Amino acid sequence: MNWKDIDDIAFELFEENSQLDPLTLKFTDLLDLILSLEGFEGERQHCNEAKLEAIQMAWLSEYRESQE
C-alpha cells in the first residue's frame, strides 16, 4: 500500500482500531498509525493534509457503518 490506496488504508486502520473514532485523532497521530500499518510502503515526506483528510473520512465511513 502507498498513499494512493486511500480506501485500503482506511479499511486496515478500521480493522486494527475498530472502536476508535477517527475524528478524535490529530493528523500527526493518524500519520503515525498509517506509517505503522503492515505492508504500507509510503514515505512520510509524500504525505499531505489532503491525503490524511481523505483517509480519515474513508475510515470514518467504515467506523459509522459499524455503529449502525
PDB file of C-alpha atoms in Angstrom:
ATOM      1  CA  MET A   1       0.000   0.000   0.000  1.00  0.00           C
ATOM      2  CA  ASN A   2       1.026   3.575  -0.531  1.00  0.00           C
ATOM      3  CA  TRP A   3      -0.617   6.999  -0.335  1.00  0.00           C
ATOM      4  CA  LYS A   4      -2.863   6.448  -3.370  1.00  0.00           C
ATOM      5  CA  ASP A   5      -4.568   3.451  -1.692  1.00  0.00           C
ATOM      6  CA  ILE A   6      -6.878   5.549   0.465  1.00  0.00           C
ATOM      7  CA  ASP A   7      -9.696   3.025   0.848  1.00  0.00           C
ATOM      8  CA  ASP A   8      -7.297   0.170   1.611  1.00  0.00           C
ATOM      9  CA  ILE A   9      -5.512   2.251   4.232  1.00  0.00           C
ATOM     10  CA  ALA A  10      -8.813   3.277   5.812  1.00  0.00           C
ATOM     11  CA  PHE A  11     -10.013  -0.334   5.930  1.00  0.00           C
ATOM     12  CA  GLU A  12      -6.779  -1.502   7.569  1.00  0.00           C
ATOM     13  CA  LEU A  13      -6.948   1.308  10.122  1.00  0.00           C
ATOM     14  CA  PHE A  14     -10.531   0.365  10.926  1.00  0.00           C
ATOM     15  CA  GLU A  15      -9.633  -3.322  11.241  1.00  0.00           C
ATOM     16  CA  GLU A  16      -6.853  -2.527  13.710  1.00  0.00           C
ATOM     17  CA  ASN A  17      -8.772   0.175  15.618  1.00  0.00           C
ATOM     18  CA  SER A  18     -12.457  -0.646  15.178  1.00  0.00           C
ATOM     19  CA  GLN A  19     -13.565   1.117  18.374  1.00  0.00           C
ATOM     20  CA  LEU A  20     -11.570   4.285  17.745  1.00  0.00           C
ATOM     21  CA  ASP A  21     -13.478   7.256  16.322  1.00  0.00           C
ATOM     22  CA  PRO A  22     -11.121   8.619  13.650  1.00  0.00           C
ATOM     23  CA  LEU A  23     -12.344  12.166  14.279  1.00  0.00           C
ATOM     24  CA  THR A  24     -10.700  12.071  17.726  1.00  0.00           C
ATOM     25  CA  LEU A  25      -7.202  11.759  16.248  1.00  0.00           C
ATOM     26  CA  LYS A  26      -4.785  14.548  15.471  1.00  0.00           C
ATOM     27  CA  PHE A  27      -3.311  14.297  11.980  1.00  0.00           C
ATOM     28  CA  THR A  28       0.116  13.623  13.494  1.00  0.00           C
ATOM     29  CA  ASP A  29      -1.281  10.584  15.318  1.00  0.00           C
ATOM     30  CA  LEU A  30      -3.141   9.447  12.207  1.00  0.00           C
ATOM     31  CA  LEU A  31       0.068   9.708  10.207  1.00  0.00           C
ATOM     32  CA  ASP A  32       1.910   7.564  12.754  1.00  0.00           C
ATOM     33  CA  LEU A  33      -0.828   4.914  12.622  1.00  0.00           C
ATOM     34  CA  ILE A  34      -0.686   4.818   8.824  1.00  0.00           C
ATOM     35  CA  LEU A  35       3.088   4.534   8.740  1.00  0.00           C
ATOM     36  CA  SER A  36       2.939   1.631  11.202  1.00  0.00           C
ATOM     37  CA  LEU A  37       0.498  -0.414   9.097  1.00  0.00           C
ATOM     38  CA  GLU A  38       1.896  -3.727   7.933  1.00  0.00           C
ATOM     39  CA  GLY A  39       2.501  -3.582   4.208  1.00  0.00           C
ATOM     40  CA  PHE A  40       2.423   0.211   3.998  1.00  0.00           C
ATOM     41  CA  GLU A  41       5.295   1.402   1.828  1.00  0.00           C
ATOM     42  CA  GLY A  42       4.581   5.130   1.542  1.00  0.00           C
ATOM     43  CA  GLU A  43       7.013   7.658   2.920  1.00  0.00           C
ATOM     44  CA  ARG A  44       6.261  10.389   5.447  1.00  0.00           C
ATOM     45  CA  GLN A  45       7.504  13.153   3.152  1.00  0.00           C
ATOM     46  CA  HIS A  46       4.974  12.187   0.447  1.00  0.00           C
ATOM     47  CA  CYS A  47       2.034  12.774   2.761  1.00  0.00           C
ATOM     48  CA  ASN A  48      -0.007  15.953   2.959  1.00  0.00           C
ATOM     49  CA  GLU A  49      -3.085  17.223   4.763  1.00  0.00           C
ATOM     50  CA  ALA A  50      -5.407  16.414   1.850  1.00  0.00           C
ATOM     51  CA  LYS A  51      -4.326  12.771   1.836  1.00  0.00           C
ATOM     52  CA  LEU A  52      -4.718  12.473   5.600  1.00  0.00           C
ATOM     53  CA  GLU A  53      -8.169  14.044   5.459  1.00  0.00           C
ATOM     54  CA  ALA A  54      -9.265  11.681   2.680  1.00  0.00           C
ATOM     55  CA  ILE A  55      -8.043   8.678   4.673  1.00  0.00           C
ATOM     56  CA  GLN A  56      -9.713   9.966   7.836  1.00  0.00           C
ATOM     57  CA  MET A  57     -13.056  10.401   6.032  1.00  0.00           C
ATOM     58  CA  ALA A  58     -12.864   6.934   4.469  1.00  0.00           C
ATOM     59  CA  TRP A  59     -12.068   5.451   7.890  1.00  0.00           C
ATOM     60  CA  LEU A  60     -14.946   7.430   9.393  1.00  0.00           C
ATOM     61  CA  SER A  61     -17.288   5.872   6.856  1.00  0.00           C
ATOM     62  CA  GLU A  62     -16.166   2.371   7.926  1.00  0.00           C
ATOM     63  CA  TYR A  63     -16.494   3.346  11.585  1.00  0.00           C
ATOM     64  CA  ARG A  64     -20.012   4.762  11.195  1.00  0.00           C
ATOM     65  CA  GLU A  65     -21.211   1.727   9.234  1.00  0.00           C
ATOM     66  CA  SER A  66     -20.079  -0.492  12.091  1.00  0.00           C
ATOM     67  CA  GLN A  67     -22.065   1.607  14.571  1.00  0.00           C
ATOM     68  CA  GLU A  68     -25.377   1.040  12.765  1.00  0.00           C
TER      69      GLU A  68
END
